[in-house]
Amino acid sequence: MDTIYYDLRDTKGQQKEIEDKISAAAKILREGGLVAIPTETVYGLGANGLDPAAVRRIFEVKGRPQDNPLILHVTGAQWLPRYCADIPPMAYVLARKFWPGPLTMILKRQPLVPDQTTAGLDTVGVRCPNHPVTLAIIREAGVPIAAPSANVSGRPSCTTAQDVMEDVGGRIDGLVDGGPCMLGVESTVLDLTCTPPRLLRPGGLPLEDMERLIGHIDVDKAVLGSLEEHERPAAPGMKYRHYAPKAPVTVITGAPAASAREIEKRVGPTSGVICFDEFAHRFPRQVVRPLGPSEDKLIQAQRLFEALRSFDSSGVTEIYAQCPDSRGLGLAIGNRLKKAAGFHVLEADSQRVILGLTGGTGAGKSSALRALQSLGGMVIDCDKVYQEVLDGSSEFQNAINAQFPGVFGADGRLNRKKLGQEVFAKKDRLEELNRIVFRFLVPELEQRITAADGLYAIDAINLFESGLDRLCDRTVAVTAPTELRVRRIMVRDDIPEQYARLRVFAQKADDYYRSKCDCELNNASESPDTFYRESRLFFERLIESIMEEKRKALNEPNETI
Ligand code: TXA
Ligand code: MG
């Protein structure tokens, strides 16, 4: 199908020509066609909201779930009684102040509004968009225009006509190009059928602005976090995975300096980064999409969806995003980012210190960990977490079984010895196993570590291979002279010297750990007590210098490029 393109970017042009294009678009809509229309928030995919067949086509073209209702776009509050019932006076108060504008009100519907539009609900969403071209089209069409965002379902919303072409071009009858959208995030959805009113979706109109006018507003749970499997959000659209690029997204909250630092620690050469402009230069090797100055949420809103969309063609394997605070437009921006991340959100916190410990057998890692515990540190034993996650996740077990058939016994338990043999001395098999393990282990560890403040010690053999080092403020190599290690494990494990020697030499040399880690804790002491005391002192100093650094990072004025 040919999509007729109406260029109305410059409405200061020929008046007659503009009017003709508006009439043509309105005619298509009246006759049951689909026309993408510009609004101040995002582009909408419009159809006559009173025509069930036309509305059905919207769902087809977008691939939209049937239970997700559409918003009716009208030219002003005078249209409300035609489509809504039991309208509370508050609706008119809000409309007078905020219409035309990015506010969608949920009200009881009139029977005239078809089930196709409301997805069978007894309520309907209504909004008056603030865009002269679209208002003129609706006026001319004389019918309310049902219009969801013009993206294919699941993708970020479209903020330019090019985005619309990319998603649904060729499958709709017309596209009206009104230039890039002014706001860039969708309208705020407010339910007025309950008392107090309830915010179902944060959007272009800040919550605070509405509360100043009408008092307290409840915030629906779906706005702030992901819902459990059985929970139903009040706005059906809020339950769907949305705005998601192909690569997984991690959102980092907290003060901009702290979240930037947190991202710096984590990124690799194939990471993508969404960050505030001031921090863009800190990621010279990554694909960076500057979101705008950290203080300018309007620019952030305008750039957000384009940033999310653009990663799909960039080949990045993971994306980290800085998140603004939740004031003003920040609530909507943060909500869209978190939805794109499937609510995988980490908090950058200056009060948290994470140390990664690694080193060969017999060097004294256990004593060092005990010293850290005595300083209030929480030790995370990665091997134990691995076991726990594996026991609890059939998806994890299946992933291992698919690559290493037969390593699970009849009792369903992993035969670690057999798996060990499968990967022993086979580099690519070991890498394959590591990839699977870390895919499941790293998110779990991240959740455990970032759940609270404090001091954490990650105890992992494969600290670097796993990428877990990226979570750490510092990595510490625990090393010791070879002869001492041999003697220690002879005593510890009650084994002959020859075995002890073999075990030490089968492992990576101290030089490996030394070259990889940020610092070294050398255990040349004959007495465990002495080493324990030395370790405590070492960690006390290390933690102090990390805290000092964090304090500085937070206070330092944002650098500008
Ligand atoms: O800014 C916007 O609102 C854009 C432009 C085009 O106007 N439109 C838009 O529509 O974002 P859409 O369909 O992508 O999102 C509408 C949201 C969905 O989450 C939907 O579930 C919710 O509003 N919604 C619509 N009618 C509702 C109703 N009767 N009750 C509860 N939620 C409703
Ligand atoms: Mg949408």
XYZ file of C-alpha atoms and ligand atoms in Angstrom:
595
model
C 0.000 0.000 0.000
C 1.215 3.517 -0.727
C 1.341 5.809 2.249
C 0.532 9.367 1.173
C 3.044 11.705 2.738
C 1.798 15.129 3.751
C 4.627 17.499 4.549
C 3.283 20.068 7.015
C 6.470 20.835 8.846
C 6.295 24.490 7.960
C 2.749 25.646 8.508
C 3.742 29.185 7.644
C 3.783 28.159 3.984
C 1.004 28.426 1.419
C -2.278 28.614 3.342
C -4.320 26.979 0.600
C -1.891 24.110 0.191
C -1.882 23.462 3.939
C -5.664 23.478 4.110
C -5.851 21.020 1.204
C -3.513 18.593 2.932
C -5.435 18.851 6.206
C -8.709 18.215 4.355
C -7.238 15.224 2.559
C -6.018 13.658 5.810
C -9.376 14.325 7.484
C -11.171 12.724 4.549
C -9.127 9.532 4.798
C -9.949 9.352 8.502
C -13.677 9.944 7.956
C -13.704 7.173 5.385
C -12.199 4.629 7.753
C -8.513 4.939 6.823
C -5.413 5.185 8.985
C -3.370 8.388 9.175
C -0.319 8.957 11.348
C -0.541 12.365 12.978
C 1.937 14.600 14.804
C 1.260 15.648 18.383
C 3.353 17.529 20.924
C 4.166 14.247 22.716
C 4.770 11.527 20.103
C 3.318 10.633 16.711
C -0.073 8.926 16.865
C -1.555 6.322 14.557
C -5.025 7.742 14.008
C -8.378 6.327 12.945
C -12.000 7.328 13.460
C -12.493 6.314 17.095
C -16.181 5.626 16.553
C -15.596 3.214 13.656
C -14.917 -0.328 14.956
C -13.476 -1.573 11.645
C -11.029 1.328 11.370
C -9.947 0.887 14.972
C -9.411 -2.829 14.412
C -6.897 -1.954 11.676
C -4.846 0.080 14.145
C -4.418 -3.019 16.276
C -3.413 -5.079 13.243
C -0.857 -2.629 11.922
C 0.766 -2.075 15.325
C 0.591 -5.709 16.384
C -1.047 -4.341 19.515
C -2.475 -6.682 22.168
C -6.287 -6.652 21.988
C -6.736 -5.754 25.650
C -4.906 -2.421 25.396
C -7.379 0.462 24.984
C -6.853 3.548 22.809
C -7.019 7.230 23.633
C -9.631 9.403 21.903
C -8.195 12.684 20.664
C -10.609 15.613 20.738
C -10.424 19.357 20.118
C -11.427 20.482 23.594
C -13.464 19.923 26.763
C -16.696 20.727 24.915
C -16.440 17.282 23.300
C -16.282 15.467 26.638
C -20.027 14.898 27.228
C -20.367 13.275 23.794
C -18.097 10.378 24.717
C -17.886 10.409 28.516
C -20.408 9.952 31.329
C -20.414 10.947 35.037
C -17.817 13.624 34.320
C -16.517 15.064 37.615
C -16.065 18.868 37.761
C -12.360 18.198 38.311
C -12.104 17.029 34.695
C -13.102 20.479 33.500
C -10.745 22.142 35.967
C -7.875 20.086 34.581
C -8.916 20.601 30.950
C -9.131 24.363 31.392
C -5.613 24.507 32.748
C -3.791 21.801 30.792
C -5.611 21.354 27.456
C -4.530 21.371 24.749
C -1.634 19.455 26.250
C -0.090 16.158 27.334
C -2.865 15.027 29.702
C -5.103 12.019 29.058
C -8.076 11.716 31.379
C -9.732 8.371 32.030
C -13.493 8.813 32.433
C -16.608 6.647 32.251
C -17.574 6.130 28.634
C -20.785 6.733 26.725
C -22.265 3.683 24.928
C -21.477 5.434 21.630
C -17.770 4.632 22.036
C -17.180 1.162 20.601
C -15.628 -1.725 22.529
C -12.825 -1.892 19.984
C -11.609 1.529 21.138
C -11.863 0.891 24.892
C -10.814 -2.779 24.705
C -14.132 -3.588 26.366
C -13.573 -1.355 29.400
C -16.385 0.864 30.683
C -13.984 3.797 30.702
C -12.337 5.788 27.952
C -9.163 7.871 27.759
C -9.562 11.348 26.273
C -6.998 13.973 25.396
C -6.749 17.202 23.456
C -3.322 17.277 21.765
C -1.398 20.511 21.490
C -0.523 20.536 17.816
C -2.182 22.986 15.419
C -2.142 20.629 12.437
C -3.655 17.702 14.291
C -6.276 19.873 15.968
C -7.255 21.173 12.535
C -7.498 17.630 11.169
C -9.738 16.474 14.041
C -11.945 19.540 13.675
C -12.272 18.942 9.954
C -12.912 15.209 10.394
C -15.609 15.966 12.946
C -14.989 12.699 14.779
C -12.754 11.840 17.743
C -9.490 10.283 16.562
C -8.395 7.128 18.328
C -4.610 7.210 18.256
C -2.061 5.093 20.052
C 1.588 5.956 19.637
C 2.538 5.196 16.028
C 5.308 2.689 16.815
C 5.045 -1.031 16.275
C 4.019 -2.479 19.651
C 6.969 -2.963 21.989
C 9.249 -0.457 20.247
C 10.049 3.034 21.477
C 7.441 5.590 20.422
C 8.000 7.621 17.269
C 9.060 11.232 17.650
C 9.670 11.997 13.971
C 7.876 11.178 10.721
C 10.917 9.091 9.693
C 10.417 6.882 12.750
C 6.801 6.363 11.713
C 7.823 5.442 8.162
C 10.309 2.959 9.560
C 7.726 1.247 11.761
C 4.455 1.320 9.832
C 5.184 2.963 6.460
C 3.435 1.196 3.578
C 0.772 -0.198 5.870
C -1.137 3.002 6.553
C -2.987 5.373 4.238
C -1.404 8.670 5.199
C 1.401 10.237 7.208
C 1.266 13.863 8.247
C 4.735 15.225 8.940
C 4.523 18.003 11.498
C 8.217 18.003 12.391
C 9.890 16.483 15.448
C 7.700 16.266 18.550
C 8.099 19.081 21.059
C 7.977 16.938 24.197
C 9.141 13.505 23.155
C 7.387 11.429 25.828
C 3.743 10.401 25.770
C 0.936 12.084 27.663
C 0.320 11.674 31.372
C -2.592 9.269 31.974
C -4.768 10.195 34.942
C -7.708 8.104 36.126
C -10.556 10.363 37.278
C -13.032 7.569 37.982
C -11.603 7.111 41.487
C -10.953 9.343 44.510
C -8.292 10.537 44.844
C -7.398 10.481 41.153
C -4.732 7.993 40.206
C -1.681 8.442 38.003
C -1.607 5.465 35.633
C 1.241 6.612 33.416
C 3.653 9.484 34.072
C 4.137 11.610 30.981
C 4.627 15.034 29.500
C 2.569 16.775 32.201
C 4.407 16.535 35.546
C 2.604 15.067 38.541
C 3.523 18.090 40.671
C 1.786 20.473 38.244
C -1.471 18.528 38.542
C -1.223 18.177 42.318
C -0.764 21.929 42.670
C -4.140 22.323 40.988
C -6.223 19.442 42.364
C -4.395 18.168 45.459
C -3.091 14.693 46.176
C -2.916 12.098 43.423
C -2.257 8.404 44.056
C 0.498 6.833 41.978
C -0.289 3.437 40.506
C 2.141 0.683 41.446
C 2.919 -0.073 37.800
C 4.470 3.399 37.449
C 7.254 2.707 39.904
C 8.142 -0.920 39.448
C 7.452 -4.053 37.505
C 4.342 -5.941 38.498
C 4.180 -9.537 39.616
C 2.874 -12.104 37.169
C -0.660 -12.109 38.627
C -1.040 -8.357 39.059
C -3.118 -6.317 36.605
C -2.180 -2.707 36.046
C -4.980 -0.164 35.833
C -3.648 1.015 32.443
C -3.410 -2.225 30.468
C -0.554 -0.809 28.379
C 1.699 -0.560 31.430
C 2.136 -4.300 31.700
C 3.777 -4.805 28.349
C 7.493 -4.849 27.724
C 8.003 -1.570 26.012
C 10.528 0.803 24.543
C 13.110 -1.966 24.584
C 16.127 -1.978 22.265
C 17.437 -5.409 21.308
C 20.407 -5.216 23.695
C 19.572 -5.509 27.411
C 19.406 -2.200 29.259
C 20.583 -1.463 32.805
C 19.392 1.767 34.398
C 21.605 3.398 37.017
C 19.935 5.837 39.403
C 21.565 8.212 41.874
C 23.351 11.555 41.695
C 24.681 12.122 38.131
C 28.345 12.030 39.205
C 27.779 8.784 41.093
C 25.809 7.064 38.338
C 28.365 8.102 35.703
C 31.110 6.614 37.809
C 29.136 3.439 38.293
C 28.676 3.111 34.521
C 32.367 3.795 33.921
C 33.218 0.838 36.105
C 30.946 -1.480 34.170
C 31.316 -0.645 30.494
C 33.246 -2.739 28.016
C 34.153 -2.100 24.359
C 30.782 -3.301 23.067
C 28.649 -1.385 25.570
C 26.272 1.385 24.646
C 25.782 4.306 27.008
C 22.956 6.772 27.466
C 24.317 9.556 29.640
C 23.974 13.225 30.396
C 26.019 15.456 28.087
C 28.556 16.371 30.780
C 29.678 12.768 31.066
C 29.819 11.772 27.395
C 33.586 12.266 27.125
C 34.132 9.657 29.818
C 33.127 6.898 27.398
C 35.481 7.317 24.441
C 35.346 3.661 23.413
C 31.613 3.123 23.722
C 28.637 3.973 21.538
C 27.290 7.008 23.391
C 23.923 8.722 23.061
C 24.046 11.962 25.047
C 20.614 12.514 26.557
C 21.012 16.230 27.180
C 22.395 18.297 30.045
C 21.671 16.682 33.432
C 19.703 19.775 34.388
C 17.523 19.915 31.265
C 14.802 17.294 31.421
C 12.924 18.677 28.428
C 15.858 17.934 26.148
C 16.239 14.527 27.794
C 12.591 13.735 27.063
C 12.978 14.871 23.455
C 16.014 12.682 22.845
C 15.033 9.623 24.856
C 13.205 7.484 22.308
C 15.566 8.339 19.469
C 18.452 7.236 21.691
C 16.778 3.940 22.535
C 15.828 3.316 18.900
C 19.261 4.093 17.517
C 21.083 1.328 19.398
C 19.456 -1.395 17.336
C 21.616 -0.622 14.329
C 24.798 -0.057 16.355
C 25.749 -3.617 17.308
C 26.112 -2.953 21.046
C 25.620 -5.958 23.322
C 24.483 -4.109 26.444
C 23.305 -0.627 27.285
C 23.782 1.402 30.457
C 21.618 4.437 31.076
C 21.925 7.273 33.539
C 18.568 8.110 35.051
C 17.408 11.592 36.058
C 15.775 12.153 39.451
C 12.000 11.786 39.554
C 11.040 15.439 39.801
C 9.094 17.059 36.943
C 9.535 15.284 33.620
C 12.085 13.024 35.358
C 9.314 10.669 36.530
C 8.253 9.989 32.939
C 11.810 9.743 31.589
C 12.838 7.384 34.389
C 9.694 5.286 33.883
C 10.387 4.852 30.143
C 14.042 4.006 30.769
C 13.147 1.490 33.464
C 10.520 -0.110 31.247
C 13.103 -0.384 28.487
C 15.311 -2.133 31.045
C 12.574 -4.509 32.174
C 13.054 -2.737 35.536
C 16.656 -3.863 35.809
C 17.653 -0.892 37.912
C 20.758 -0.402 40.023
C 21.356 2.372 42.446
C 24.684 4.159 42.346
C 25.437 4.837 45.935
C 28.437 6.576 47.370
C 28.036 4.657 50.624
C 28.733 1.297 49.072
C 32.203 -0.235 48.730
C 32.696 -3.386 46.691
C 36.002 -5.224 46.715
C 36.798 -8.171 44.493
C 39.230 -10.712 45.917
C 41.046 -13.272 43.886
C 44.223 -15.344 44.039
C 45.566 -18.893 44.005
C 45.045 -21.618 46.548
C 47.052 -21.302 49.740
C 47.797 -17.623 49.292
C 45.541 -16.583 52.172
C 42.297 -15.443 50.547
C 40.223 -16.977 53.352
C 42.140 -15.106 56.044
C 41.817 -11.888 54.045
C 38.074 -12.432 53.749
C 37.817 -13.022 57.492
C 39.627 -9.743 58.051
C 37.100 -7.997 55.822
C 34.234 -9.609 57.711
C 35.665 -8.291 60.941
C 35.426 -4.817 59.410
C 31.694 -5.342 58.785
C 32.107 -6.659 55.244
C 29.633 -9.016 53.702
C 31.373 -11.803 51.837
C 29.757 -13.028 48.667
C 30.945 -16.500 47.861
C 30.311 -16.774 44.120
C 30.573 -20.518 44.094
C 27.793 -20.755 46.661
C 25.595 -18.262 44.838
C 26.176 -20.229 41.633
C 24.921 -23.374 43.360
C 21.855 -21.600 44.731
C 20.920 -19.990 41.434
C 21.427 -23.250 39.604
C 19.219 -25.171 42.043
C 16.452 -22.632 41.682
C 16.443 -22.097 37.923
C 15.384 -24.731 35.428
C 16.217 -22.261 32.658
C 19.813 -22.208 33.896
C 19.924 -26.013 34.177
C 18.508 -26.401 30.678
C 21.078 -24.005 29.266
C 23.915 -26.084 30.724
C 22.305 -29.353 29.716
C 21.895 -28.184 26.128
C 25.626 -27.541 25.787
C 26.861 -30.341 28.067
C 24.398 -33.216 27.750
C 24.571 -35.839 30.469
C 26.135 -33.740 33.226
C 22.953 -33.884 35.266
C 22.404 -37.125 37.150
C 19.138 -39.061 37.369
C 18.401 -37.192 40.608
C 18.498 -33.942 38.635
C 21.635 -32.738 40.411
C 24.627 -31.409 38.555
C 27.582 -33.765 38.521
C 30.278 -31.152 38.955
C 33.102 -33.612 38.529
C 31.786 -34.724 35.171
C 31.253 -31.139 34.072
C 34.780 -30.350 35.230
C 36.148 -33.112 33.028
C 34.168 -31.814 30.066
C 35.827 -28.422 30.247
C 39.221 -29.358 31.681
C 41.968 -28.234 29.317
C 39.416 -27.317 26.618
C 39.506 -23.590 26.329
C 36.490 -23.093 24.081
C 34.328 -25.456 26.138
C 35.307 -23.649 29.319
C 34.483 -20.329 27.716
C 31.122 -21.710 26.644
C 30.383 -22.796 30.206
C 31.520 -19.459 31.626
C 29.231 -17.623 29.231
C 26.222 -19.584 30.434
C 27.113 -19.350 34.105
C 27.732 -15.644 34.026
C 24.557 -14.895 32.120
C 22.639 -16.195 35.114
C 25.031 -15.371 37.909
C 25.915 -11.742 37.268
C 22.359 -10.307 37.456
C 21.780 -12.218 40.696
C 24.987 -10.900 42.223
C 24.193 -7.382 41.102
C 20.843 -7.594 42.812
C 22.359 -8.888 46.046
C 25.092 -6.312 46.136
C 23.087 -3.265 45.244
C 20.179 -4.079 47.535
C 21.812 -2.262 50.454
C 24.651 0.005 51.473
C 27.803 -1.264 53.065
C 30.990 -3.131 52.420
C 30.988 -6.138 50.130
C 33.713 -8.610 49.273
C 33.247 -10.680 46.157
C 35.076 -13.966 46.364
C 35.364 -15.329 42.838
C 37.922 -17.528 41.144
C 37.037 -16.129 37.732
C 36.713 -12.528 38.834
C 37.932 -11.144 35.506
C 36.712 -13.800 33.107
C 33.191 -13.264 34.457
C 33.258 -9.517 34.200
C 32.441 -9.358 37.905
C 35.492 -7.152 38.359
C 33.455 -4.415 36.735
C 31.187 -4.271 39.773
C 34.135 -3.661 42.076
C 35.578 -0.430 43.378
C 38.919 -2.238 43.648
C 40.174 -5.678 42.784
C 42.688 -7.200 45.163
C 45.168 -9.967 44.343
C 46.037 -12.081 47.349
C 49.486 -13.481 46.628
C 52.191 -15.407 48.499
C 55.589 -16.951 47.798
C 55.204 -20.345 46.160
C 57.072 -22.293 48.822
C 54.873 -20.877 51.547
C 51.725 -21.766 49.623
C 52.898 -25.336 49.126
C 53.568 -25.767 52.833
C 50.271 -24.167 53.818
C 48.081 -26.398 51.715
C 50.030 -29.495 52.795
C 48.966 -28.703 56.357
C 45.511 -27.370 55.506
C 44.409 -30.251 53.274
C 46.671 -32.885 54.791
C 48.273 -33.868 51.477
C 51.827 -34.889 50.512
C 54.223 -32.260 49.224
C 54.132 -33.555 45.676
C 50.346 -33.115 45.376
C 50.501 -29.734 46.996
C 53.131 -28.650 44.498
C 51.064 -29.965 41.566
C 48.003 -28.072 42.733
C 49.845 -24.819 43.095
C 51.434 -25.125 39.661
C 48.148 -26.122 38.002
C 46.828 -22.662 38.847
C 47.539 -19.289 37.371
C 50.758 -17.712 38.626
C 50.728 -14.775 41.021
C 51.942 -12.572 38.189
C 48.650 -13.102 36.405
C 46.632 -11.827 39.371
C 49.142 -9.074 39.977
C 48.809 -7.790 36.415
C 45.012 -7.883 36.461
C 44.194 -6.472 39.885
C 44.193 -2.902 41.102
C 46.235 -3.790 44.168
C 48.055 -6.628 45.832
C 47.906 -8.058 49.321
C 51.031 -10.154 49.726
C 51.052 -12.824 52.379
C 54.692 -13.555 53.175
C 54.025 -14.176 56.796
C 54.665 -17.466 58.549
C 51.937 -16.758 61.085
C 48.206 -16.620 60.157
C 47.582 -14.147 62.973
C 50.115 -11.710 61.619
C 48.608 -11.905 58.138
C 45.118 -11.382 59.531
C 46.265 -8.221 61.276
C 48.123 -7.031 58.193
C 45.007 -7.658 56.091
C 42.814 -5.617 58.408
C 45.168 -2.700 58.202
C 45.450 -3.032 54.437
C 41.656 -3.034 53.976
C 41.063 -0.202 56.421
C 43.369 2.023 54.399
C 41.959 0.856 51.081
C 38.353 1.490 52.131
C 39.233 4.910 53.483
C 40.828 5.935 50.193
C 37.844 4.632 48.185
C 35.400 6.566 50.365
C 37.491 9.679 49.995
C 37.440 9.271 46.231
C 33.663 8.841 46.218
C 33.140 11.926 48.308
C 35.248 13.888 45.868
C 33.435 12.505 42.835
C 30.118 13.608 44.298
C 31.247 17.094 45.165
C 33.177 17.796 42.054
C 31.299 20.185 39.780
C 30.108 18.551 36.585
C 32.742 18.819 33.934
C 31.676 20.291 30.665
C 32.984 19.283 27.288
O 0.882 11.097 24.164
C 0.101 10.170 23.972
O -0.718 9.812 24.813
C 0.180 9.462 22.607
C -0.243 10.462 21.549
C -0.351 9.838 20.199
O -1.431 11.071 21.928
N -0.626 8.299 22.620
C -0.305 7.186 23.318
O -1.186 6.147 23.216
O 0.699 7.099 23.975
P -0.839 4.646 23.604
O -1.985 3.870 23.123
O 0.487 4.278 23.113
O -0.874 4.635 25.178
C -2.105 4.818 25.857
C -1.990 4.347 27.283
C -1.848 2.845 27.375
O -0.976 2.514 28.439
C -3.281 2.410 27.681
O -3.335 1.175 28.360
C -3.779 3.558 28.532
O -3.187 4.698 27.967
N -5.260 3.674 28.453
C -5.997 4.026 27.385
N -7.319 3.973 27.681
C -7.407 3.575 28.952
C -8.488 3.305 29.853
N -9.767 3.431 29.483
N -8.206 2.896 31.102
C -6.920 2.779 31.510
N -5.856 3.009 30.705
C -6.086 3.395 29.453
Mg 2.358 3.414 23.075
